[in-house]
């Protein structure tokens, strides 16, 4: 009877030890599997982050590609448009109808060129591309409509006639919206390069001089693009040209002398007095913006 009990106790003991060994083994195996899964998950997360970083939709190369394939064709048309409107305003065009037809043809060809490269992987650049293309379409319609009636209109009145056309007003609106998107994309890019640059900055109702002066240049340019869009004001100068004239004006101490307290008031004064020219930014860059971050685009250098 005692031997039988001893054998049972031995079997029970061996079984218990075996179960204990299995449990301990299972525990360490589970730890190993868990650690492996965690490491794999972390590695996948790192790879995913690297992929996102390498494929960010606002790399400098995207901004440069947009400049050459979309923005430059539009600007080439806009320069010709402004030259023609200035000639009309001064009564210097002897064949306004022919020139307007040429502008319509140029708008059409530049629209085709601006459509040749797909920028839709970058949402803001995609929006800018679509709006520049629509703007050129509307400019084409405005030029054709003006060419049809210009024979019965004095050349000096052609500009005012065009500016009343709905197609022209739509072209301006879409052009300014495209410009906003492009400068917003530059801001997005800047935020990936420098941590003190926000990826978004909404235009406040009032921008005081002190606040303005503390902002990075790339934010200022975006705000000026917003200001021009709010004014529905199409200009031959770039947003950065107005930015530099504002900063130069502030540096001169003129705002306090003239009791100007907001950036909008300064911008109004500079625009209304035609004190801003295309190229002002390049003239002022060395003096005002030695350390400021900007993408390497031709109109910044």
PDB file of C-alpha atoms in Angstrom:
ATOM      1  CA  UNK A   1       0.000   0.000   0.000  1.00  0.00           C
ATOM      2  CA  UNK A   2       2.821   2.410   0.891  1.00  0.00           C
ATOM      3  CA  UNK A   3       4.810   1.506  -2.282  1.00  0.00           C
ATOM      4  CA  UNK A   4       1.740   2.207  -4.406  1.00  0.00           C
ATOM      5  CA  UNK A   5       1.336   5.593  -2.729  1.00  0.00           C
ATOM      6  CA  UNK A   6       5.009   6.406  -3.152  1.00  0.00           C
ATOM      7  CA  UNK A   7       4.823   5.533  -6.845  1.00  0.00           C
ATOM      8  CA  UNK A   8       1.712   7.715  -7.249  1.00  0.00           C
ATOM      9  CA  UNK A   9       3.404  10.557  -5.425  1.00  0.00           C
ATOM     10  CA  UNK A  10       6.452  10.173  -7.663  1.00  0.00           C
ATOM     11  CA  UNK A  11       4.338  10.225 -10.814  1.00  0.00           C
ATOM     12  CA  UNK A  12       2.457  13.247  -9.506  1.00  0.00           C
ATOM     13  CA  UNK A  13       5.727  15.010  -8.700  1.00  0.00           C
ATOM     14  CA  UNK A  14       7.202  14.238 -12.120  1.00  0.00           C
ATOM     15  CA  UNK A  15       4.036  15.426 -13.802  1.00  0.00           C
ATOM     16  CA  UNK A  16       4.064  18.627 -11.807  1.00  0.00           C
ATOM     17  CA  UNK A  17       7.718  19.314 -12.670  1.00  0.00           C
ATOM     18  CA  UNK A  18       7.029  18.578 -16.342  1.00  0.00           C
ATOM     19  CA  UNK A  19       4.078  20.993 -16.384  1.00  0.00           C
ATOM     20  CA  UNK A  20       6.201  23.606 -14.621  1.00  0.00           C
ATOM     21  CA  UNK A  21       8.978  23.246 -17.211  1.00  0.00           C
ATOM     22  CA  UNK A  22       6.428  23.531 -20.031  1.00  0.00           C
ATOM     23  CA  UNK A  23       4.864  26.620 -18.460  1.00  0.00           C
ATOM     24  CA  UNK A  24       8.231  28.304 -18.005  1.00  0.00           C
ATOM     25  CA  UNK A  25       9.211  27.403 -21.559  1.00  0.00           C
ATOM     26  CA  UNK A  26       5.937  28.698 -22.918  1.00  0.00           C
ATOM     27  CA  UNK A  27       6.388  31.941 -20.981  1.00  0.00           C
ATOM     28  CA  UNK A  28       9.845  32.622 -22.378  1.00  0.00           C
ATOM     29  CA  UNK A  29       8.740  31.606 -25.861  1.00  0.00           C
ATOM     30  CA  UNK A  30       5.843  34.037 -25.591  1.00  0.00           C
ATOM     31  CA  UNK A  31       8.191  36.786 -24.461  1.00  0.00           C
ATOM     32  CA  UNK A  32      10.443  36.093 -27.427  1.00  0.00           C
ATOM     33  CA  UNK A  33       7.527  36.114 -29.887  1.00  0.00           C
ATOM     34  CA  UNK A  34       6.130  39.303 -28.338  1.00  0.00           C
ATOM     35  CA  UNK A  35       9.496  41.019 -28.484  1.00  0.00           C
ATOM     36  CA  UNK A  36       9.960  39.948 -32.074  1.00  0.00           C
ATOM     37  CA  UNK A  37       6.524  41.266 -33.044  1.00  0.00           C
ATOM     38  CA  UNK A  38       7.172  44.554 -31.252  1.00  0.00           C
ATOM     39  CA  UNK A  39      10.522  44.971 -32.983  1.00  0.00           C
ATOM     40  CA  UNK A  40       8.977  44.113 -36.340  1.00  0.00           C
ATOM     41  CA  UNK A  41       6.126  46.574 -35.738  1.00  0.00           C
ATOM     42  CA  UNK A  42       8.616  49.273 -34.759  1.00  0.00           C
ATOM     43  CA  UNK A  43      10.770  48.557 -37.814  1.00  0.00           C
ATOM     44  CA  UNK A  44       7.698  48.697 -40.061  1.00  0.00           C
ATOM     45  CA  UNK A  45       6.703  51.987 -38.463  1.00  0.00           C
ATOM     46  CA  UNK A  46      10.182  53.379 -39.121  1.00  0.00           C
ATOM     47  CA  UNK A  47      10.075  52.182 -42.709  1.00  0.00           C
ATOM     48  CA  UNK A  48       6.618  53.697 -43.155  1.00  0.00           C
ATOM     49  CA  UNK A  49       7.775  57.007 -41.692  1.00  0.00           C
ATOM     50  CA  UNK A  50      10.805  57.006 -43.957  1.00  0.00           C
ATOM     51  CA  UNK A  51       8.595  56.277 -46.940  1.00  0.00           C
ATOM     52  CA  UNK A  52       6.263  59.127 -46.040  1.00  0.00           C
ATOM     53  CA  UNK A  53       9.216  61.460 -45.546  1.00  0.00           C
ATOM     54  CA  UNK A  54      10.789  60.461 -48.852  1.00  0.00           C
ATOM     55  CA  UNK A  55       7.478  60.874 -50.659  1.00  0.00           C
ATOM     56  CA  UNK A  56       6.252  64.045 -48.987  1.00  0.00           C
ATOM     57  CA  UNK A  57       4.103  65.925 -51.532  1.00  0.00           C
ATOM     58  CA  UNK A  58       5.925  69.205 -50.873  1.00  0.00           C
ATOM     59  CA  UNK A  59       9.546  68.522 -51.645  1.00  0.00           C
ATOM     60  CA  UNK A  60      11.581  71.310 -53.167  1.00  0.00           C
ATOM     61  CA  UNK A  61      11.813  69.383 -56.435  1.00  0.00           C
ATOM     62  CA  UNK A  62       8.016  69.446 -56.704  1.00  0.00           C
ATOM     63  CA  UNK A  63       7.987  73.212 -56.190  1.00  0.00           C
ATOM     64  CA  UNK A  64      10.680  73.617 -58.855  1.00  0.00           C
ATOM     65  CA  UNK A  65       8.863  71.318 -61.306  1.00  0.00           C
ATOM     66  CA  UNK A  66       5.662  73.272 -60.790  1.00  0.00           C
ATOM     67  CA  UNK A  67       7.497  76.544 -61.395  1.00  0.00           C
ATOM     68  CA  UNK A  68       8.899  75.461 -64.756  1.00  0.00           C
ATOM     69  CA  UNK A  69       5.967  73.442 -66.100  1.00  0.00           C
ATOM     70  CA  UNK A  70       2.935  75.375 -64.805  1.00  0.00           C
ATOM     71  CA  UNK A  71       3.799  78.710 -63.237  1.00  0.00           C
ATOM     72  CA  UNK A  72       6.278  79.928 -65.860  1.00  0.00           C
ATOM     73  CA  UNK A  73       3.945  79.387 -68.856  1.00  0.00           C
ATOM     74  CA  UNK A  74       1.232  81.280 -66.993  1.00  0.00           C
ATOM     75  CA  UNK A  75       3.592  84.144 -66.109  1.00  0.00           C
ATOM     76  CA  UNK A  76       4.826  84.393 -69.688  1.00  0.00           C
ATOM     77  CA  UNK A  77       1.233  84.888 -70.786  1.00  0.00           C
ATOM     78  CA  UNK A  78       0.516  87.369 -67.992  1.00  0.00           C
ATOM     79  CA  UNK A  79       3.519  89.489 -68.998  1.00  0.00           C
ATOM     80  CA  UNK A  80       2.258  89.692 -72.577  1.00  0.00           C
ATOM     81  CA  UNK A  81      -1.226  90.498 -71.313  1.00  0.00           C
ATOM     82  CA  UNK A  82       0.000  93.365 -69.155  1.00  0.00           C
ATOM     83  CA  UNK A  83       2.137  94.775 -71.959  1.00  0.00           C
ATOM     84  CA  UNK A  84      -0.873  94.766 -74.274  1.00  0.00           C
ATOM     85  CA  UNK A  85      -3.182  96.351 -71.695  1.00  0.00           C
ATOM     86  CA  UNK A  86      -0.636  99.120 -71.042  1.00  0.00           C
ATOM     87  CA  UNK A  87      -0.367  99.809 -74.766  1.00  0.00           C
ATOM     88  CA  UNK A  88      -4.138  99.927 -75.086  1.00  0.00           C
ATOM     89  CA  UNK A  89      -4.434 102.287 -72.131  1.00  0.00           C
ATOM     90  CA  UNK A  90      -1.959 104.642 -73.825  1.00  0.00           C
ATOM     91  CA  UNK A  91      -3.654 104.341 -77.209  1.00  0.00           C
ATOM     92  CA  UNK A  92      -0.482 102.904 -78.756  1.00  0.00           C
ATOM     93  CA  UNK A  93      -1.910  99.827 -80.446  1.00  0.00           C
ATOM     94  CA  UNK A  94      -2.784 100.335 -84.110  1.00  0.00           C
ATOM     95  CA  UNK A  95      -4.225  96.830 -84.495  1.00  0.00           C
ATOM     96  CA  UNK A  96      -5.875  95.931 -81.202  1.00  0.00           C
ATOM     97  CA  UNK A  97      -8.058  93.188 -82.706  1.00  0.00           C
ATOM     98  CA  UNK A  98      -5.059  91.295 -84.091  1.00  0.00           C
ATOM     99  CA  UNK A  99      -3.164  91.628 -80.842  1.00  0.00           C
ATOM    100  CA  UNK A 100      -6.087  90.320 -78.812  1.00  0.00           C
ATOM    101  CA  UNK A 101      -6.340  87.327 -81.129  1.00  0.00           C
ATOM    102  CA  UNK A 102      -2.645  86.686 -80.559  1.00  0.00           C
ATOM    103  CA  UNK A 103      -3.249  86.847 -76.793  1.00  0.00           C
ATOM    104  CA  UNK A 104      -6.084  84.337 -77.117  1.00  0.00           C
ATOM    105  CA  UNK A 105      -3.803  81.988 -79.078  1.00  0.00           C
ATOM    106  CA  UNK A 106      -1.025  82.431 -76.502  1.00  0.00           C
ATOM    107  CA  UNK A 107      -3.402  81.696 -73.620  1.00  0.00           C
ATOM    108  CA  UNK A 108      -4.477  78.511 -75.395  1.00  0.00           C
ATOM    109  CA  UNK A 109      -0.914  77.299 -76.031  1.00  0.00           C
ATOM    110  CA  UNK A 110       0.242  78.157 -72.508  1.00  0.00           C
ATOM    111  CA  UNK A 111      -2.773  76.333 -71.098  1.00  0.00           C
ATOM    112  CA  UNK A 112      -1.725  73.215 -73.014  1.00  0.00           C
ATOM    113  CA  UNK A 113       1.827  73.538 -71.742  1.00  0.00           C
ATOM    114  CA  UNK A 114       0.652  74.010 -68.130  1.00  0.00           C
ATOM    115  CA  UNK A 115      -1.440  70.833 -68.494  1.00  0.00           C
ATOM    116  CA  UNK A 116       1.444  68.683 -69.716  1.00  0.00           C
ATOM    117  CA  UNK A 117       2.782  67.733 -66.264  1.00  0.00           C
ATOM    118  CA  UNK A 118       0.713  66.007 -63.576  1.00  0.00           C
ATOM    119  CA  UNK A 119       1.031  67.767 -60.191  1.00  0.00           C
ATOM    120  CA  UNK A 120      -1.984  66.084 -58.594  1.00  0.00           C
ATOM    121  CA  UNK A 121       0.069  64.013 -56.113  1.00  0.00           C
ATOM    122  CA  UNK A 122       0.613  67.266 -54.198  1.00  0.00           C
ATOM    123  CA  UNK A 123      -2.865  68.559 -53.253  1.00  0.00           C
ATOM    124  CA  UNK A 124      -2.014  72.269 -53.064  1.00  0.00           C
ATOM    125  CA  UNK A 125       0.089  72.153 -56.227  1.00  0.00           C
ATOM    126  CA  UNK A 126      -2.682  70.191 -57.923  1.00  0.00           C
ATOM    127  CA  UNK A 127      -5.176  72.904 -56.965  1.00  0.00           C
ATOM    128  CA  UNK A 128      -2.787  75.610 -58.165  1.00  0.00           C
ATOM    129  CA  UNK A 129      -2.300  73.849 -61.492  1.00  0.00           C
ATOM    130  CA  UNK A 130      -6.048  73.425 -62.035  1.00  0.00           C
ATOM    131  CA  UNK A 131      -6.745  77.068 -61.237  1.00  0.00           C
ATOM    132  CA  UNK A 132      -3.936  78.408 -63.446  1.00  0.00           C
ATOM    133  CA  UNK A 133      -5.272  76.292 -66.323  1.00  0.00           C
ATOM    134  CA  UNK A 134      -8.820  77.553 -65.756  1.00  0.00           C
ATOM    135  CA  UNK A 135      -7.498  81.096 -65.506  1.00  0.00           C
ATOM    136  CA  UNK A 136      -5.804  80.801 -68.902  1.00  0.00           C
ATOM    137  CA  UNK A 137      -9.032  79.415 -70.360  1.00  0.00           C
ATOM    138  CA  UNK A 138     -10.920  82.455 -69.095  1.00  0.00           C
ATOM    139  CA  UNK A 139      -8.226  84.846 -70.362  1.00  0.00           C
ATOM    140  CA  UNK A 140      -8.575  83.200 -73.775  1.00  0.00           C
ATOM    141  CA  UNK A 141     -12.329  83.788 -73.737  1.00  0.00           C
ATOM    142  CA  UNK A 142     -11.898  87.382 -72.566  1.00  0.00           C
ATOM    143  CA  UNK A 143      -9.401  88.112 -75.353  1.00  0.00           C
ATOM    144  CA  UNK A 144     -11.666  86.580 -77.997  1.00  0.00           C
ATOM    145  CA  UNK A 145     -14.688  88.519 -76.744  1.00  0.00           C
ATOM    146  CA  UNK A 146     -12.725  91.779 -76.769  1.00  0.00           C
ATOM    147  CA  UNK A 147     -11.319  91.089 -80.246  1.00  0.00           C
ATOM    148  CA  UNK A 148     -14.865  90.746 -81.569  1.00  0.00           C
ATOM    149  CA  UNK A 149     -15.928  94.211 -80.426  1.00  0.00           C
ATOM    150  CA  UNK A 150     -12.675  96.164 -80.500  1.00  0.00           C
ATOM    151  CA  UNK A 151     -13.193  97.403 -84.058  1.00  0.00           C
ATOM    152  CA  UNK A 152     -16.026  99.578 -82.815  1.00  0.00           C
ATOM    153  CA  UNK A 153     -14.191 100.677 -79.673  1.00  0.00           C
ATOM    154  CA  UNK A 154     -11.404 103.167 -79.177  1.00  0.00           C
ATOM    155  CA  UNK A 155      -8.136 101.368 -78.315  1.00  0.00           C
ATOM    156  CA  UNK A 156      -7.780 103.429 -75.140  1.00  0.00           C
ATOM    157  CA  UNK A 157     -11.060 101.936 -73.897  1.00  0.00           C
ATOM    158  CA  UNK A 158     -10.185  98.320 -74.634  1.00  0.00           C
ATOM    159  CA  UNK A 159      -8.742  97.690 -71.174  1.00  0.00           C
ATOM    160  CA  UNK A 160     -11.786  99.042 -69.339  1.00  0.00           C
ATOM    161  CA  UNK A 161     -14.052  97.046 -71.661  1.00  0.00           C
ATOM    162  CA  UNK A 162     -12.160  93.819 -70.944  1.00  0.00           C
ATOM    163  CA  UNK A 163     -12.133  94.444 -67.191  1.00  0.00           C
ATOM    164  CA  UNK A 164     -15.931  94.411 -67.229  1.00  0.00           C
ATOM    165  CA  UNK A 165     -16.058  91.002 -68.912  1.00  0.00           C
ATOM    166  CA  UNK A 166     -17.138  88.187 -66.597  1.00  0.00           C
ATOM    167  CA  UNK A 167     -14.547  85.886 -68.159  1.00  0.00           C
ATOM    168  CA  UNK A 168     -11.800  88.337 -67.196  1.00  0.00           C
ATOM    169  CA  UNK A 169     -13.097  88.654 -63.624  1.00  0.00           C
ATOM    170  CA  UNK A 170     -13.193  84.865 -63.344  1.00  0.00           C
ATOM    171  CA  UNK A 171      -9.661  84.621 -64.760  1.00  0.00           C
ATOM    172  CA  UNK A 172      -8.412  87.002 -62.075  1.00  0.00           C
ATOM    173  CA  UNK A 173     -10.164  85.118 -59.291  1.00  0.00           C
ATOM    174  CA  UNK A 174      -8.765  81.767 -60.384  1.00  0.00           C
ATOM    175  CA  UNK A 175      -5.285  83.171 -60.905  1.00  0.00           C
ATOM    176  CA  UNK A 176      -5.199  84.576 -57.371  1.00  0.00           C
ATOM    177  CA  UNK A 177      -6.537  81.310 -55.929  1.00  0.00           C
ATOM    178  CA  UNK A 178      -3.782  79.431 -57.777  1.00  0.00           C
ATOM    179  CA  UNK A 179      -1.173  81.825 -56.418  1.00  0.00           C
ATOM    180  CA  UNK A 180      -2.477  81.267 -52.879  1.00  0.00           C
ATOM    181  CA  UNK A 181      -2.162  77.509 -53.265  1.00  0.00           C
ATOM    182  CA  UNK A 182       1.377  77.745 -54.622  1.00  0.00           C
ATOM    183  CA  UNK A 183       2.587  79.909 -51.758  1.00  0.00           C
ATOM    184  CA  UNK A 184       0.766  77.685 -49.258  1.00  0.00           C
ATOM    185  CA  UNK A 185       2.663  74.719 -50.728  1.00  0.00           C
ATOM    186  CA  UNK A 186       5.917  76.602 -50.147  1.00  0.00           C
ATOM    187  CA  UNK A 187       4.877  77.057 -46.520  1.00  0.00           C
ATOM    188  CA  UNK A 188       4.187  73.316 -46.214  1.00  0.00           C
ATOM    189  CA  UNK A 189       7.657  72.631 -47.591  1.00  0.00           C
ATOM    190  CA  UNK A 190       9.232  75.120 -45.169  1.00  0.00           C
ATOM    191  CA  UNK A 191       7.630  73.354 -42.211  1.00  0.00           C
ATOM    192  CA  UNK A 192       9.413  70.125 -43.184  1.00  0.00           C
ATOM    193  CA  UNK A 193      12.784  71.906 -43.177  1.00  0.00           C
ATOM    194  CA  UNK A 194      12.622  74.176 -40.130  1.00  0.00           C
ATOM    195  CA  UNK A 195      10.599  73.345 -36.981  1.00  0.00           C
ATOM    196  CA  UNK A 196       9.834  77.016 -36.229  1.00  0.00           C
ATOM    197  CA  UNK A 197       7.907  77.392 -39.492  1.00  0.00           C
ATOM    198  CA  UNK A 198       4.210  76.417 -39.261  1.00  0.00           C
ATOM    199  CA  UNK A 199       2.726  74.244 -41.994  1.00  0.00           C
ATOM    200  CA  UNK A 200      -0.355  76.488 -42.057  1.00  0.00           C
ATOM    201  CA  UNK A 201      -0.968  80.129 -41.190  1.00  0.00           C
ATOM    202  CA  UNK A 202      -4.378  81.671 -41.706  1.00  0.00           C
ATOM    203  CA  UNK A 203      -4.607  85.329 -42.558  1.00  0.00           C
ATOM    204  CA  UNK A 204      -5.882  87.238 -39.494  1.00  0.00           C
ATOM    205  CA  UNK A 205      -8.305  90.132 -39.856  1.00  0.00           C
ATOM    206  CA  UNK A 206      -5.630  92.553 -38.696  1.00  0.00           C
ATOM    207  CA  UNK A 207      -1.864  92.002 -38.876  1.00  0.00           C
ATOM    208  CA  UNK A 208      -0.078  94.397 -36.586  1.00  0.00           C
ATOM    209  CA  UNK A 209       3.426  95.548 -37.507  1.00  0.00           C
ATOM    210  CA  UNK A 210       5.066  93.973 -34.449  1.00  0.00           C
ATOM    211  CA  UNK A 211       3.501  90.590 -35.163  1.00  0.00           C
ATOM    212  CA  UNK A 212       4.365  90.816 -38.848  1.00  0.00           C
ATOM    213  CA  UNK A 213       8.004  91.584 -38.116  1.00  0.00           C
ATOM    214  CA  UNK A 214       8.329  88.408 -36.024  1.00  0.00           C
ATOM    215  CA  UNK A 215       7.124  86.114 -38.812  1.00  0.00           C
ATOM    216  CA  UNK A 216       9.417  84.063 -41.084  1.00  0.00           C
ATOM    217  CA  UNK A 217       9.640  85.381 -44.644  1.00  0.00           C
ATOM    218  CA  UNK A 218       7.956  82.322 -46.105  1.00  0.00           C
ATOM    219  CA  UNK A 219       4.906  82.994 -43.882  1.00  0.00           C
ATOM    220  CA  UNK A 220       4.846  86.674 -44.887  1.00  0.00           C
ATOM    221  CA  UNK A 221       4.800  85.757 -48.574  1.00  0.00           C
ATOM    222  CA  UNK A 222       1.881  83.409 -48.031  1.00  0.00           C
ATOM    223  CA  UNK A 223      -0.033  86.112 -46.143  1.00  0.00           C
ATOM    224  CA  UNK A 224       0.559  88.612 -48.955  1.00  0.00           C
ATOM    225  CA  UNK A 225      -0.786  86.065 -51.469  1.00  0.00           C
ATOM    226  CA  UNK A 226      -3.865  85.875 -49.225  1.00  0.00           C
ATOM    227  CA  UNK A 227      -4.087  89.677 -49.073  1.00  0.00           C
ATOM    228  CA  UNK A 228      -3.970  90.028 -52.861  1.00  0.00           C
ATOM    229  CA  UNK A 229      -6.647  87.365 -53.252  1.00  0.00           C
ATOM    230  CA  UNK A 230      -8.863  89.115 -50.703  1.00  0.00           C
ATOM    231  CA  UNK A 231      -8.444  92.360 -52.664  1.00  0.00           C
ATOM    232  CA  UNK A 232      -9.183  90.526 -55.954  1.00  0.00           C
ATOM    233  CA  UNK A 233      -6.108  92.316 -57.211  1.00  0.00           C
ATOM    234  CA  UNK A 234      -4.110  90.753 -60.029  1.00  0.00           C
ATOM    235  CA  UNK A 235      -0.596  92.212 -60.196  1.00  0.00           C
ATOM    236  CA  UNK A 236       2.440  91.775 -62.386  1.00  0.00           C
ATOM    237  CA  UNK A 237       4.662  91.848 -59.302  1.00  0.00           C
ATOM    238  CA  UNK A 238       5.071  88.798 -57.079  1.00  0.00           C
ATOM    239  CA  UNK A 239       3.850  88.529 -53.462  1.00  0.00           C
ATOM    240  CA  UNK A 240       7.475  88.613 -52.274  1.00  0.00           C
ATOM    241  CA  UNK A 241       7.959  91.960 -54.036  1.00  0.00           C
ATOM    242  CA  UNK A 242       5.196  93.502 -51.926  1.00  0.00           C
ATOM    243  CA  UNK A 243       6.552  91.722 -48.824  1.00  0.00           C
ATOM    244  CA  UNK A 244       9.981  93.288 -49.322  1.00  0.00           C
ATOM    245  CA  UNK A 245       8.535  96.752 -49.937  1.00  0.00           C
ATOM    246  CA  UNK A 246       6.498  96.461 -46.718  1.00  0.00           C
ATOM    247  CA  UNK A 247       9.559  95.380 -44.719  1.00  0.00           C
ATOM    248  CA  UNK A 248      11.680  98.124 -46.260  1.00  0.00           C
ATOM    249  CA  UNK A 249       8.944 100.656 -45.482  1.00  0.00           C
ATOM    250  CA  UNK A 250       8.800  99.492 -41.854  1.00  0.00           C
ATOM    251  CA  UNK A 251      12.588  99.636 -41.547  1.00  0.00           C
ATOM    252  CA  UNK A 252      12.521 103.261 -42.741  1.00  0.00           C
ATOM    253  CA  UNK A 253      10.318 104.269 -39.792  1.00  0.00           C
ATOM    254  CA  UNK A 254       7.615 105.686 -42.065  1.00  0.00           C
ATOM    255  CA  UNK A 255       4.641 103.818 -40.532  1.00  0.00           C
ATOM    256  CA  UNK A 256       4.918 105.668 -37.186  1.00  0.00           C
ATOM    257  CA  UNK A 257       5.286 109.007 -38.962  1.00  0.00           C
ATOM    258  CA  UNK A 258       2.184 108.318 -41.051  1.00  0.00           C
ATOM    259  CA  UNK A 259       0.278 106.671 -38.185  1.00  0.00           C
ATOM    260  CA  UNK A 260      -0.013 103.381 -40.051  1.00  0.00           C
ATOM    261  CA  UNK A 261      -0.492 100.495 -37.622  1.00  0.00           C
ATOM    262  CA  UNK A 262      -1.444  97.490 -39.741  1.00  0.00           C
ATOM    263  CA  UNK A 263       0.134  95.648 -42.641  1.00  0.00           C
ATOM    264  CA  UNK A 264      -3.068  96.029 -44.665  1.00  0.00           C
ATOM    265  CA  UNK A 265      -2.844  99.817 -44.395  1.00  0.00           C
ATOM    266  CA  UNK A 266       0.799  99.778 -45.529  1.00  0.00           C
ATOM    267  CA  UNK A 267      -0.020  97.426 -48.407  1.00  0.00           C
ATOM    268  CA  UNK A 268      -2.892  99.675 -49.501  1.00  0.00           C
ATOM    269  CA  UNK A 269      -0.602 102.692 -49.562  1.00  0.00           C
ATOM    270  CA  UNK A 270       2.152 100.937 -51.521  1.00  0.00           C
ATOM    271  CA  UNK A 271      -0.244  99.433 -54.078  1.00  0.00           C
ATOM    272  CA  UNK A 272      -2.310 102.584 -54.595  1.00  0.00           C
ATOM    273  CA  UNK A 273       0.799 104.706 -55.121  1.00  0.00           C
ATOM    274  CA  UNK A 274       2.247 102.093 -57.515  1.00  0.00           C
ATOM    275  CA  UNK A 275       5.310 101.820 -55.303  1.00  0.00           C
ATOM    276  CA  UNK A 276       5.806  98.074 -55.911  1.00  0.00           C
ATOM    277  CA  UNK A 277       7.662  96.700 -58.921  1.00  0.00           C
ATOM    278  CA  UNK A 278       8.454  93.210 -60.111  1.00  0.00           C
ATOM    279  CA  UNK A 279      12.002  92.553 -58.928  1.00  0.00           C
ATOM    280  CA  UNK A 280      11.795  94.563 -55.700  1.00  0.00           C
ATOM    281  CA  UNK A 281      12.360  91.414 -53.670  1.00  0.00           C
ATOM    282  CA  UNK A 282      15.603  90.550 -55.451  1.00  0.00           C
ATOM    283  CA  UNK A 283      16.795  94.121 -54.937  1.00  0.00           C
ATOM    284  CA  UNK A 284      16.067  93.978 -51.196  1.00  0.00           C
ATOM    285  CA  UNK A 285      16.944  90.365 -50.448  1.00  0.00           C
ATOM    286  CA  UNK A 286      20.570  90.858 -49.418  1.00  0.00           C
ATOM    287  CA  UNK A 287      19.685  93.803 -47.221  1.00  0.00           C
ATOM    288  CA  UNK A 288      16.609  92.321 -45.535  1.00  0.00           C
ATOM    289  CA  UNK A 289      16.689  88.534 -45.768  1.00  0.00           C
ATOM    290  CA  UNK A 290      20.202  87.111 -45.466  1.00  0.00           C
ATOM    291  CA  UNK A 291      19.241  84.185 -43.214  1.00  0.00           C
ATOM    292  CA  UNK A 292      15.658  83.526 -44.320  1.00  0.00           C
ATOM    293  CA  UNK A 293      14.608  80.115 -45.647  1.00  0.00           C
ATOM    294  CA  UNK A 294      13.106  79.960 -49.134  1.00  0.00           C
ATOM    295  CA  UNK A 295      12.862  77.221 -51.748  1.00  0.00           C
ATOM    296  CA  UNK A 296      15.395  77.546 -54.554  1.00  0.00           C
ATOM    297  CA  UNK A 297      13.069  79.008 -57.187  1.00  0.00           C
ATOM    298  CA  UNK A 298      14.173  81.384 -59.960  1.00  0.00           C
ATOM    299  CA  UNK A 299      11.960  84.280 -58.857  1.00  0.00           C
ATOM    300  CA  UNK A 300      13.644  84.322 -55.438  1.00  0.00           C
ATOM    301  CA  UNK A 301      17.167  84.780 -56.810  1.00  0.00           C
TER     302      UNK A 301
END
